[in-house]
JSON list of C-alpha atoms in Angstrom, two decimals:
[
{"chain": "Y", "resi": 1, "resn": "UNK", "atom": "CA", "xyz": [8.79, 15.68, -1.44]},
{"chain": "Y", "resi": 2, "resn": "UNK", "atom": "CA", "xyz": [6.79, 13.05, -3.66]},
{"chain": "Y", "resi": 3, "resn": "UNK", "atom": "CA", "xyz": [3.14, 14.54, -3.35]},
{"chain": "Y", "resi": 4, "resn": "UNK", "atom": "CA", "xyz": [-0.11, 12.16, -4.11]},
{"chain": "Y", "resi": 5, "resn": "UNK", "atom": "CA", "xyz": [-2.95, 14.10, -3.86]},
{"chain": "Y", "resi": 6, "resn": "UNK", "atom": "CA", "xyz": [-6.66, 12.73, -3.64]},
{"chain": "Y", "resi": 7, "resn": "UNK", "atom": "CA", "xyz": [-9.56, 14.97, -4.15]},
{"chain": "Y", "resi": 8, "resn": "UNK", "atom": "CA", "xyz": [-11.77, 14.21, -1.35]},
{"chain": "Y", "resi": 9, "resn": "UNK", "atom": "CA", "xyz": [-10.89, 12.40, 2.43]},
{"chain": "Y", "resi": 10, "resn": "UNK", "atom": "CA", "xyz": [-14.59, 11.68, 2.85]},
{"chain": "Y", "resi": 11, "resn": "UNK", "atom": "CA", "xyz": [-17.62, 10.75, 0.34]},
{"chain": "Y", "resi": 12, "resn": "UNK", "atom": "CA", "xyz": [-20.89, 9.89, 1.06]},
{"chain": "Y", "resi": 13, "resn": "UNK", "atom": "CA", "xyz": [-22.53, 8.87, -2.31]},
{"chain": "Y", "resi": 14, "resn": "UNK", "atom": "CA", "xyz": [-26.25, 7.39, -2.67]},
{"chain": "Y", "resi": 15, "resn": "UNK", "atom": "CA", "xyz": [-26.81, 3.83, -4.72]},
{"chain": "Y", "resi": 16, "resn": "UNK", "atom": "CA", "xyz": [-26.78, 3.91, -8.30]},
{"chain": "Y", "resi": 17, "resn": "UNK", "atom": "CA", "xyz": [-24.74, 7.11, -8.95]},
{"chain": "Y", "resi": 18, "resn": "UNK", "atom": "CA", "xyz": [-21.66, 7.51, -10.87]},
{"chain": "Y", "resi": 19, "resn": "UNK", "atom": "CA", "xyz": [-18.80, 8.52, -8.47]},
{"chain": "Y", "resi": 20, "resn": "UNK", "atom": "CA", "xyz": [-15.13, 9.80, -9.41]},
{"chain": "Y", "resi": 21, "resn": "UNK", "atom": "CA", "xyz": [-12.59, 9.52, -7.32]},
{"chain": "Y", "resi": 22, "resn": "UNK", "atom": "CA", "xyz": [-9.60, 11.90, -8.28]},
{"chain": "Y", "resi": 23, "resn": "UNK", "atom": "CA", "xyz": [-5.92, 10.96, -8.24]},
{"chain": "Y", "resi": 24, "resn": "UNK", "atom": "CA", "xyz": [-2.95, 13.44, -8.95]},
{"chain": "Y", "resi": 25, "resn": "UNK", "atom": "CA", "xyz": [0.93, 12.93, -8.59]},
{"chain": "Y", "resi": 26, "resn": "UNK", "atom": "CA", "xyz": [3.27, 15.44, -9.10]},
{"chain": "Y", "resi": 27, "resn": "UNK", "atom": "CA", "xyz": [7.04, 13.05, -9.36]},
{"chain": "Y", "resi": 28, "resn": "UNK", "atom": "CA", "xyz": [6.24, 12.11, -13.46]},
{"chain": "Y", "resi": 29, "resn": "UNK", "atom": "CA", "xyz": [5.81, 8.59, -11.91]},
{"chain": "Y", "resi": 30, "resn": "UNK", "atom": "CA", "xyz": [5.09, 6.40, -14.99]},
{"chain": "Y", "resi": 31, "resn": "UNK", "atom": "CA", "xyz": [2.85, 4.23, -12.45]},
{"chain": "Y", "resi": 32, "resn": "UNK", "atom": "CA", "xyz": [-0.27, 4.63, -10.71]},
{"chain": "Y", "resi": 33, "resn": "UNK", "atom": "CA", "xyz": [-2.78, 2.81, -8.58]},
{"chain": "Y", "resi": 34, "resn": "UNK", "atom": "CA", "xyz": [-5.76, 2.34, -7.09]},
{"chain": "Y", "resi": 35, "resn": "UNK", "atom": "CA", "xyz": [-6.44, -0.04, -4.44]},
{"chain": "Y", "resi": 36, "resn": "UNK", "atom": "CA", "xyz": [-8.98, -0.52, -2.11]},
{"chain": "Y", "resi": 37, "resn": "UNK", "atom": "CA", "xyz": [-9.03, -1.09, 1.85]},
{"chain": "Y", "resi": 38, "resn": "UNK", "atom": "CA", "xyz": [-11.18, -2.95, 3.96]},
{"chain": "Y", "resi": 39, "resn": "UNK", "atom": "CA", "xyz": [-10.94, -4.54, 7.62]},
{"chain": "Y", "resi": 40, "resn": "UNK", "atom": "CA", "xyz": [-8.96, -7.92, 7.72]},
{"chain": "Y", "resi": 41, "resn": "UNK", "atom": "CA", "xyz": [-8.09, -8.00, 3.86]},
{"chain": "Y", "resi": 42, "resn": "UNK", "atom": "CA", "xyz": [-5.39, -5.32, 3.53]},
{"chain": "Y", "resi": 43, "resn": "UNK", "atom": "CA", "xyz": [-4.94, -3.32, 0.19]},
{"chain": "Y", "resi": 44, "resn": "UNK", "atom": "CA", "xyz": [-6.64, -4.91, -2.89]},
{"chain": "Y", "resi": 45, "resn": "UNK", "atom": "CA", "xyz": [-5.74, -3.58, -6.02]},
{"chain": "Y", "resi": 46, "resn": "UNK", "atom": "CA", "xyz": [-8.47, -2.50, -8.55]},
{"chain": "Y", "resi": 47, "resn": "UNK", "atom": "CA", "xyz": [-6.42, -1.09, -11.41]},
{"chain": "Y", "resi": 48, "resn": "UNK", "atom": "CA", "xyz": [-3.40, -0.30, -12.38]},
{"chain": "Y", "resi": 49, "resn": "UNK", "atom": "CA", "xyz": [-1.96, 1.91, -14.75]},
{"chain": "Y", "resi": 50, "resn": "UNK", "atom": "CA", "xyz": [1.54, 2.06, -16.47]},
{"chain": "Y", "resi": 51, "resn": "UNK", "atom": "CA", "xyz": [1.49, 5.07, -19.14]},
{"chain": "Y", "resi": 52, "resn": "UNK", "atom": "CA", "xyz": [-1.22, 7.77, -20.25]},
{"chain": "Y", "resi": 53, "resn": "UNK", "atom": "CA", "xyz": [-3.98, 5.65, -21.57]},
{"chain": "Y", "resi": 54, "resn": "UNK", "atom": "CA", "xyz": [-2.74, 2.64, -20.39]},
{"chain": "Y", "resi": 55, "resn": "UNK", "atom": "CA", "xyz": [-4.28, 0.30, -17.80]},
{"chain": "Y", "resi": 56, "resn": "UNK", "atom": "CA", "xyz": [-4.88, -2.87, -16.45]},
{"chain": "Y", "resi": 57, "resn": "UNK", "atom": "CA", "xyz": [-6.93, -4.65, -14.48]},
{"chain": "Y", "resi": 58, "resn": "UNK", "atom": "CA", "xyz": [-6.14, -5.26, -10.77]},
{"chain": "Y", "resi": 59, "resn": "UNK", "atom": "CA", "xyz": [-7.51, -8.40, -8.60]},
{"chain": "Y", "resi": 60, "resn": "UNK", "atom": "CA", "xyz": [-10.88, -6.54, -7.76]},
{"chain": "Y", "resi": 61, "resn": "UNK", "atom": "CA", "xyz": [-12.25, -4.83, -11.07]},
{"chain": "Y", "resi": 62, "resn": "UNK", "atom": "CA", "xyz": [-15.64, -5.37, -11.22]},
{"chain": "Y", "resi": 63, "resn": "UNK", "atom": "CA", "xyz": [-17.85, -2.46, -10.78]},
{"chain": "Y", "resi": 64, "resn": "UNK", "atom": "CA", "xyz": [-15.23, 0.12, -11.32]},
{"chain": "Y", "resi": 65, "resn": "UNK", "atom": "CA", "xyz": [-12.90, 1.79, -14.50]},
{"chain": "Y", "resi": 66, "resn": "UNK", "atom": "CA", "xyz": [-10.44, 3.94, -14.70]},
{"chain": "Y", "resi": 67, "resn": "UNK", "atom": "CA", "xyz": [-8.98, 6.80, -16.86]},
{"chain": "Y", "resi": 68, "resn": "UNK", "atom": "CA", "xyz": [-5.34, 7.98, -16.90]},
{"chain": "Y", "resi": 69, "resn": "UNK", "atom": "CA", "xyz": [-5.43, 11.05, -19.78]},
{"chain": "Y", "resi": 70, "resn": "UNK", "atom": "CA", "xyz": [-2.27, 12.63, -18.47]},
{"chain": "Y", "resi": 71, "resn": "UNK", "atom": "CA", "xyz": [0.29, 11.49, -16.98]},
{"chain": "Y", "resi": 72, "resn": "UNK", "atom": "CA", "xyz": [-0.15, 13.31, -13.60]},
{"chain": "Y", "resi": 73, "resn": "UNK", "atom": "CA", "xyz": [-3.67, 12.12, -13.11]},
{"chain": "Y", "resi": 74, "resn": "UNK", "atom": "CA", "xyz": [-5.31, 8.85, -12.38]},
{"chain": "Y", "resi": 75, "resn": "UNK", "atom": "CA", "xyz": [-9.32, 8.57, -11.64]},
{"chain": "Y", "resi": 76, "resn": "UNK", "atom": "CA", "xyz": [-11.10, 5.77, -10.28]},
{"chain": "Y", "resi": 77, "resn": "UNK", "atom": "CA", "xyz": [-14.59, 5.43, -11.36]},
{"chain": "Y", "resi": 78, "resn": "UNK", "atom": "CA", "xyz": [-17.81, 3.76, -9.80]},
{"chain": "Y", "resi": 79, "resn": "UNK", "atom": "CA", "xyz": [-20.48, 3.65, -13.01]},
{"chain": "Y", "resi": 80, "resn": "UNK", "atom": "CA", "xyz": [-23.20, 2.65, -10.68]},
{"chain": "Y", "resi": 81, "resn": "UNK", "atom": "CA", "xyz": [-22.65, 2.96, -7.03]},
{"chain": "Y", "resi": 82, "resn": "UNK", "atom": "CA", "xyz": [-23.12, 0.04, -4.83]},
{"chain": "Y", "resi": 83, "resn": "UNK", "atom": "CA", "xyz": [-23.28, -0.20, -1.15]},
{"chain": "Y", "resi": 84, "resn": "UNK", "atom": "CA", "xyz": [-20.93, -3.04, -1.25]},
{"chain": "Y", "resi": 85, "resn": "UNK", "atom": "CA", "xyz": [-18.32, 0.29, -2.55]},
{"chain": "Y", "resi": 86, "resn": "UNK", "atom": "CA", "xyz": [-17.84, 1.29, 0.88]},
{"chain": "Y", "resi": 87, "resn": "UNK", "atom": "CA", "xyz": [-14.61, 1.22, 1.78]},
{"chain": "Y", "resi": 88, "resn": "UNK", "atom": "CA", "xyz": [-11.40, 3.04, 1.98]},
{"chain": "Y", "resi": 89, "resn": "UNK", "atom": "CA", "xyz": [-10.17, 3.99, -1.57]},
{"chain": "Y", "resi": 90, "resn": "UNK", "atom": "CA", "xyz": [-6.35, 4.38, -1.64]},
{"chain": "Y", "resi": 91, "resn": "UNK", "atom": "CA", "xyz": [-4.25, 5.81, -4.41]},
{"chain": "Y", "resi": 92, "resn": "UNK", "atom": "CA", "xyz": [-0.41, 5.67, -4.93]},
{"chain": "Y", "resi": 93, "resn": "UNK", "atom": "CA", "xyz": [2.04, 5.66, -7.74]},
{"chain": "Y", "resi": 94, "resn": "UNK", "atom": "CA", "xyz": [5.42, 4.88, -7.81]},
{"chain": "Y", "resi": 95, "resn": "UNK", "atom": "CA", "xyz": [8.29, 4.72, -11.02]},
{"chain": "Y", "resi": 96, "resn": "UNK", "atom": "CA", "xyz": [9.15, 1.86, -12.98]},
{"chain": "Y", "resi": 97, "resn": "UNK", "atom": "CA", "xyz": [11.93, 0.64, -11.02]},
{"chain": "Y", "resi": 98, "resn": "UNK", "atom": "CA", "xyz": [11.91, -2.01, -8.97]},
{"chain": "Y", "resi": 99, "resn": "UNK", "atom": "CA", "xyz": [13.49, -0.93, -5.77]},
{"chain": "Y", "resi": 100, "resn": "UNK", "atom": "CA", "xyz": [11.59, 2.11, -5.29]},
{"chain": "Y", "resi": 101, "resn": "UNK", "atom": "CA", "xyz": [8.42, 2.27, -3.05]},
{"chain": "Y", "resi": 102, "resn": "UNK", "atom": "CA", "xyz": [4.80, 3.55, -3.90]},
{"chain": "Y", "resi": 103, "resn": "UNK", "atom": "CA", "xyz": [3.71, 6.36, -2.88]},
{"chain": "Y", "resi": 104, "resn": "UNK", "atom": "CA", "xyz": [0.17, 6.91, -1.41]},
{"chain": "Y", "resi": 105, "resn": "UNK", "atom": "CA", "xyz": [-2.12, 9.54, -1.18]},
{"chain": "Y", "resi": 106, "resn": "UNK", "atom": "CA", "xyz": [-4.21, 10.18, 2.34]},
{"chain": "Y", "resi": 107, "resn": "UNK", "atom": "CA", "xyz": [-7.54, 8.63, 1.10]},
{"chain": "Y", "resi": 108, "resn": "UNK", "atom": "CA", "xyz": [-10.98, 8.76, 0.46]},
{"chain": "Y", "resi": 109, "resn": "UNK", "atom": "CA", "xyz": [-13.65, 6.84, 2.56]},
{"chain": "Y", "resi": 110, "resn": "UNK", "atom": "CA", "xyz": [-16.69, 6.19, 0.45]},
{"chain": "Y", "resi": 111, "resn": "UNK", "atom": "CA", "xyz": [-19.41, 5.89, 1.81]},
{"chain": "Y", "resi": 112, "resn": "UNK", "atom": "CA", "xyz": [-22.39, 4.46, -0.57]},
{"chain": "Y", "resi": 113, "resn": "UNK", "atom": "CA", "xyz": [-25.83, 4.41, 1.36]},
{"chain": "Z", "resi": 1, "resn": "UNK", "atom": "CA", "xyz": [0.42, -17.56, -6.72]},
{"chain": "Z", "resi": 2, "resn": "UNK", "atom": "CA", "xyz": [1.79, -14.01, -5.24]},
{"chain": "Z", "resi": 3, "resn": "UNK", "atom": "CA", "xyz": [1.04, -14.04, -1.98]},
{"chain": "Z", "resi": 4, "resn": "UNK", "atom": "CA", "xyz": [2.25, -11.75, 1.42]},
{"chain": "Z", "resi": 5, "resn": "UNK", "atom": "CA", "xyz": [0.89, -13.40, 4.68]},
{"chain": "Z", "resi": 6, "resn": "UNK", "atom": "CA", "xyz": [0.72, -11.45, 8.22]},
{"chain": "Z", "resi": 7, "resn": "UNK", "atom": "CA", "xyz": [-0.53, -13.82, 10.68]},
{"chain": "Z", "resi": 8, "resn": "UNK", "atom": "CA", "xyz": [-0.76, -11.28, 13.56]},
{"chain": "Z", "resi": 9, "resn": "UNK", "atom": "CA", "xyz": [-4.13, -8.92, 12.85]},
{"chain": "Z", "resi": 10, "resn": "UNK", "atom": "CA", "xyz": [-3.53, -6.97, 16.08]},
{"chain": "Z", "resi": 11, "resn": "UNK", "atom": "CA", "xyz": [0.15, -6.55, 18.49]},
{"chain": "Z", "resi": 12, "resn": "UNK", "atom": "CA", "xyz": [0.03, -4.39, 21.06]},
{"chain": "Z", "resi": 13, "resn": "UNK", "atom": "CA", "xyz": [3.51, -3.24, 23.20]},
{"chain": "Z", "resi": 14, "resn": "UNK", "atom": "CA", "xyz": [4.38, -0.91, 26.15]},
{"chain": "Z", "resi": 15, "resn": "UNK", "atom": "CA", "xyz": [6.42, 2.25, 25.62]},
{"chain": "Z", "resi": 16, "resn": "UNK", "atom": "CA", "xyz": [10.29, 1.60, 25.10]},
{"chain": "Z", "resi": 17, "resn": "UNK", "atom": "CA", "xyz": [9.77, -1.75, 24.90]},
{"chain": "Z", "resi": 18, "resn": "UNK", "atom": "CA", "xyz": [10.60, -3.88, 21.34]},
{"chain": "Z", "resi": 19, "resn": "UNK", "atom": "CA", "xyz": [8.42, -5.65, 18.74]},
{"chain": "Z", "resi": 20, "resn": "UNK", "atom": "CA", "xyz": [8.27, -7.75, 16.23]},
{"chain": "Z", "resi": 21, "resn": "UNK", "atom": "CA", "xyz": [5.63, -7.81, 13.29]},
{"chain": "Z", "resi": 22, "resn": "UNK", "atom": "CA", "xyz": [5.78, -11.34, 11.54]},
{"chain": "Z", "resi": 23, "resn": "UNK", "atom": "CA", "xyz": [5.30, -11.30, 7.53]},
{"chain": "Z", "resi": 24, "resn": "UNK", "atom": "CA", "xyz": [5.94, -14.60, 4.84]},
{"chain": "Z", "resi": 25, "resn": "UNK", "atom": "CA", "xyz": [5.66, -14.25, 1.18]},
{"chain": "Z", "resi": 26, "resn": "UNK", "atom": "CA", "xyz": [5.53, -16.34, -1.63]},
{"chain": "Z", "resi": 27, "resn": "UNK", "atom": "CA", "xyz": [7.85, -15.90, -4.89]},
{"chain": "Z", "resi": 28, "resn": "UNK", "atom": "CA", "xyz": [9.56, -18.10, -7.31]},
{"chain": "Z", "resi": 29, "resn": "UNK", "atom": "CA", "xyz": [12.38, -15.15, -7.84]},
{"chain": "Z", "resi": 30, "resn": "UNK", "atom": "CA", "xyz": [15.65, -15.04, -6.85]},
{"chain": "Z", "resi": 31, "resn": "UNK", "atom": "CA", "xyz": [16.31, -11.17, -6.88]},
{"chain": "Z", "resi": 32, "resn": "UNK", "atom": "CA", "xyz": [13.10, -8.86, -5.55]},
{"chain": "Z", "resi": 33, "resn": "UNK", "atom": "CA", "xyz": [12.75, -6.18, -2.86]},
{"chain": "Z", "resi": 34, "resn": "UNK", "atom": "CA", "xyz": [10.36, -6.32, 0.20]},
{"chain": "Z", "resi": 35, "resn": "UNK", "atom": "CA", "xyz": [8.69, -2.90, 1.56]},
{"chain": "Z", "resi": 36, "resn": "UNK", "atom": "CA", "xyz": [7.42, -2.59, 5.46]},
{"chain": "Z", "resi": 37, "resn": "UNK", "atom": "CA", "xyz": [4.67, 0.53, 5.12]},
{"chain": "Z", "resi": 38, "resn": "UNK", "atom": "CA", "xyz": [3.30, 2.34, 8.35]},
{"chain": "Z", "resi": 39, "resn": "UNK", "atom": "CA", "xyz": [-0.18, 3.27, 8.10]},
{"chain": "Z", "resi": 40, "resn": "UNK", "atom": "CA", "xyz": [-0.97, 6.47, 11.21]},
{"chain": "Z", "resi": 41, "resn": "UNK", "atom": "CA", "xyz": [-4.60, 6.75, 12.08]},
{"chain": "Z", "resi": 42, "resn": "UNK", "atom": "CA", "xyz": [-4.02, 10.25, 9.80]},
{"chain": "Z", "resi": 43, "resn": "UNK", "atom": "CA", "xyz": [-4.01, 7.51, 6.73]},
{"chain": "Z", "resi": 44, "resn": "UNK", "atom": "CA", "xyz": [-1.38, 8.33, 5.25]},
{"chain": "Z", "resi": 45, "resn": "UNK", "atom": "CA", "xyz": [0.67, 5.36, 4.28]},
{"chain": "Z", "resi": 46, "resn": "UNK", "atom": "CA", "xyz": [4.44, 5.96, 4.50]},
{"chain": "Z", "resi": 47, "resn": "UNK", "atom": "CA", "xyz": [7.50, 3.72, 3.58]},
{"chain": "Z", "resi": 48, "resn": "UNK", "atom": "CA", "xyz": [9.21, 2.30, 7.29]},
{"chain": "Z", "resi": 49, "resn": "UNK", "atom": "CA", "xyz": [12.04, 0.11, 5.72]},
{"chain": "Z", "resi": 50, "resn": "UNK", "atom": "CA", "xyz": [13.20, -1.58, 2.41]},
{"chain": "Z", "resi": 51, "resn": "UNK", "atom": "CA", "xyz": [15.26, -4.90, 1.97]},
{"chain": "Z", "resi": 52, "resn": "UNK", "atom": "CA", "xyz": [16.74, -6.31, -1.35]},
{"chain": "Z", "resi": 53, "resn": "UNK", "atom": "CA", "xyz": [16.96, -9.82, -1.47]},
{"chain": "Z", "resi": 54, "resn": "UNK", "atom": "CA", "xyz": [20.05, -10.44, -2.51]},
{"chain": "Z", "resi": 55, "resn": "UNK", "atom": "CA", "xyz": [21.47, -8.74, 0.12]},
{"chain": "Z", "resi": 56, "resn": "UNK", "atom": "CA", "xyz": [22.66, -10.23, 3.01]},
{"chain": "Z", "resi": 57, "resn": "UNK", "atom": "CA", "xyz": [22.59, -7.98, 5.46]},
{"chain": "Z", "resi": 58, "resn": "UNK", "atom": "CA", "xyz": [19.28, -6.48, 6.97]},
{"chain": "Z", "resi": 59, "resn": "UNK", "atom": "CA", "xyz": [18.07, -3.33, 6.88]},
{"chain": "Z", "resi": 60, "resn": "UNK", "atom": "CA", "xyz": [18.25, -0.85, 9.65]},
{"chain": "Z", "resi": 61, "resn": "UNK", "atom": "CA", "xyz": [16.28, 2.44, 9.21]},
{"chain": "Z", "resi": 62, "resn": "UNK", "atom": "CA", "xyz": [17.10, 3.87, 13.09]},
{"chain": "Z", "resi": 63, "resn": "UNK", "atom": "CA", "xyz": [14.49, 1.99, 15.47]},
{"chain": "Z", "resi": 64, "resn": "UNK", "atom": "CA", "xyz": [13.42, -0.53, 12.50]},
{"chain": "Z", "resi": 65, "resn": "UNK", "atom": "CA", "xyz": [15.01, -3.41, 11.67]},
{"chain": "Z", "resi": 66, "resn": "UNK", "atom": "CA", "xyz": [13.65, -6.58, 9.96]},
{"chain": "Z", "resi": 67, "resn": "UNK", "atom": "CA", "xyz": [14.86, -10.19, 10.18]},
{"chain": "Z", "resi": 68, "resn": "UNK", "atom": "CA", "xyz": [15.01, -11.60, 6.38]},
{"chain": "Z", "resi": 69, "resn": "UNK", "atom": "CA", "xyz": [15.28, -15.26, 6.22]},
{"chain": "Z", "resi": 70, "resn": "UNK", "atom": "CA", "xyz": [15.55, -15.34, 2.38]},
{"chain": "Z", "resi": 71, "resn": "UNK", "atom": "CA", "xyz": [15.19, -19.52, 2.88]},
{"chain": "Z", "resi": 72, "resn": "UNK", "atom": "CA", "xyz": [12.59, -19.56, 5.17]},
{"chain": "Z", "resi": 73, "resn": "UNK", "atom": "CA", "xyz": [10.29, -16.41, 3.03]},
{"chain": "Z", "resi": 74, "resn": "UNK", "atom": "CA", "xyz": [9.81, -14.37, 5.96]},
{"chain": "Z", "resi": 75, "resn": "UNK", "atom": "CA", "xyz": [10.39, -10.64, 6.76]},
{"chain": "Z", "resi": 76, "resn": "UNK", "atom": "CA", "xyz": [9.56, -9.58, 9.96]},
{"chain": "Z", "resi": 77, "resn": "UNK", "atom": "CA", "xyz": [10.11, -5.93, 11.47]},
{"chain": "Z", "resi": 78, "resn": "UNK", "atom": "CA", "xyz": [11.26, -5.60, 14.52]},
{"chain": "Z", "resi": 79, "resn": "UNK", "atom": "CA", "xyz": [10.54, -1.75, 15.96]},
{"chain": "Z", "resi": 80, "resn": "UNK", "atom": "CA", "xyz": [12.83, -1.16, 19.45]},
{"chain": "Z", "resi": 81, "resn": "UNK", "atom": "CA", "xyz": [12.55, 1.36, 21.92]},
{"chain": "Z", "resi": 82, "resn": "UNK", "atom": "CA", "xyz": [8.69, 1.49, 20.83]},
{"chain": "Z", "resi": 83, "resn": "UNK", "atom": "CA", "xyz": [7.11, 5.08, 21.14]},
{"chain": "Z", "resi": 84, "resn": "UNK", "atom": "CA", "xyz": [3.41, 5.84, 21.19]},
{"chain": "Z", "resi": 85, "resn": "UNK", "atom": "CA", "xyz": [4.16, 7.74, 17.29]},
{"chain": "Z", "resi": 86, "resn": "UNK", "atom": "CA", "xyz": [4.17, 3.86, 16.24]},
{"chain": "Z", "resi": 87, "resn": "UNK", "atom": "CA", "xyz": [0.61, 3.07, 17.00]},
{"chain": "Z", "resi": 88, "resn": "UNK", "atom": "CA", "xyz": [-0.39, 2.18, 13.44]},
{"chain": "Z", "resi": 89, "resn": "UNK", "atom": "CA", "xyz": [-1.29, -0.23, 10.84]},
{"chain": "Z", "resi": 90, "resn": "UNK", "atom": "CA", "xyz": [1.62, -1.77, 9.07]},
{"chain": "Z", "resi": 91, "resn": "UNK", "atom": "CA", "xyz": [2.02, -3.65, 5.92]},
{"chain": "Z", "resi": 92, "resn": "UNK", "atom": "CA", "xyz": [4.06, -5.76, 4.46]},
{"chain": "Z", "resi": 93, "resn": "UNK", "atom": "CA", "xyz": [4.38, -5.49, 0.33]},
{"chain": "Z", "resi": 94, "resn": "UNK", "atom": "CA", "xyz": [6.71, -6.95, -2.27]},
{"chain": "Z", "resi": 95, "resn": "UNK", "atom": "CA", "xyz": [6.53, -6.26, -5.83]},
{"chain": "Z", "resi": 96, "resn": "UNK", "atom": "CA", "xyz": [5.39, -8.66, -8.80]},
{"chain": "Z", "resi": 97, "resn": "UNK", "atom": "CA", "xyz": [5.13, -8.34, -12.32]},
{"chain": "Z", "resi": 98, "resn": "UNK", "atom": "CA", "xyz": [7.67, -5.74, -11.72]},
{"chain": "Z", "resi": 99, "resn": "UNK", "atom": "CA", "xyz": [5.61, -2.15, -10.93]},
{"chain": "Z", "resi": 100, "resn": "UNK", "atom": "CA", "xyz": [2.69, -3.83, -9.29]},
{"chain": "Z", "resi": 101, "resn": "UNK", "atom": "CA", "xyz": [2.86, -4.55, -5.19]},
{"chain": "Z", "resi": 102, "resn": "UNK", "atom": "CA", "xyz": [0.74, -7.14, -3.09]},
{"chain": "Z", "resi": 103, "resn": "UNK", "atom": "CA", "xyz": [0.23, -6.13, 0.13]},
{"chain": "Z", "resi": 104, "resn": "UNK", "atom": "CA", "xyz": [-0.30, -8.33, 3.32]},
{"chain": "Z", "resi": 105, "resn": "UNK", "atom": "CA", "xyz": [-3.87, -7.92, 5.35]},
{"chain": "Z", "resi": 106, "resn": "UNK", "atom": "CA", "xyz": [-1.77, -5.72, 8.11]},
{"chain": "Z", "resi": 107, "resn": "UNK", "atom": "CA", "xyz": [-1.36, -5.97, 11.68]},
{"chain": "Z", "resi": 108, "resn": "UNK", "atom": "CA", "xyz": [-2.94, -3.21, 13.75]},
{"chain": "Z", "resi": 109, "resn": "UNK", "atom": "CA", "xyz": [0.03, -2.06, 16.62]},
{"chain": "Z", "resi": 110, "resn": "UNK", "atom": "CA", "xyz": [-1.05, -0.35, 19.45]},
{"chain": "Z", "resi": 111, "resn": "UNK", "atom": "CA", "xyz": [1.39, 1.26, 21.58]},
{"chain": "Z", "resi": 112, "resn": "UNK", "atom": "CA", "xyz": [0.38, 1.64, 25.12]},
{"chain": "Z", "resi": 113, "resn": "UNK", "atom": "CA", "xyz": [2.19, 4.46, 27.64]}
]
């Protein structure tokens, strides 16, 4: 079975820190993701990466980066915590073809206080 | 603009009784796939169903089944026999720009005994 592992299910963070969020597939997916979830808006994505060292930018980008150094692992970073970060971080990757699905990982709530 | 509507933020249905979720999208392709995810209160988002547009025929994954009026842009699931398992979130997704997906806001299904 496709595995997407995140490193943490909860967070609770305080303002102005610098937060990772940890992303690791174990398929060789070429792509990863990171979106985020809130209440009445679905799943926005942040970034997006295709290939080690490779990324873009998603729809929702400010305040956040991201580094993809292998293949296998994808991590979200907050530079500067902000308590409008709260929110359900969801992670997924899937392979470049277009019929196959993503596959998600179980989630990290952030909580930024 | 890429765009996946749900119109219906919360559905509710009694046990053994059928369904359906309503989704629309927006594309100016002629070939693409559309994705139906199930979201559990565990989080963990999981694939429910998967329709290529060219196709004519709709999917049928055992109780799921979606409607796909290619014409009209809409791709609604229809879940029969409903069990309380199906109390979830689900989302509606297509691809664009080939590895990236847009997801709709979701509809929240509760499944009542």
């Amino acid at each position: 079975d496709v595995k997407v592992t995140q490193s943490s299910r909860y967070l609770v963070k305080r303002t102005g820190e610098k937060v990772f969020l940890e992303c690791v597939q174990d398929m060789d997916h070429e792509n990863m993701f990171w979106y985020r979830q809130d209440p009445g808006l679905g799943l926005r994505l942040i970034y997006f990466s295709y290939d080690v060292k490779m990324k873009e930018k998603g729809d929702i980008p400010e305040g956040y980066s991201v580094s993809r150094e292998k293949k296998e692992r994808f991590s979200l970073i907050l530079e500067s915590a902000s308590t409008n970060q709260t929110s359900m971080y969801l992670c997924a990757s899937r392979p470049s073809t277009e019929n196959t699905e993503a596959f998600f990982g179980q989630g990290t709530r952030l909580t930024v206080v | 603009a890429q765009t996946v509507t749900q119109s219906q933020p919360e559905m509710s249905v009694q046990e053994a009784e059928t369904v359906t979720l309503s989704c629309t999208y927006d594309t100016s392709e002629s070939n693409y796939y559309l994705f139906w995810y199930k979201q559990p209160p565990s989080r963990q988002m999981i694939l429910v169903i998967r329709q290529e547009a060219y196709k004519q025929q709709n999917a049928t994954e055992n109780r799921f089944s979606v409607n796909f009026q290619k014409a009209a842009k809409s791709f609604s699931l229809k879940i029969s026999d409903s069990q309380l398992g199906d109390t979830a979130m689900y989302f509606c997704a297509r691809p664009y720009n080939t590895d990236k997906l847009i997801f709709g806001t979701g509809t929240r299904l509760q499944v009542f005994p």
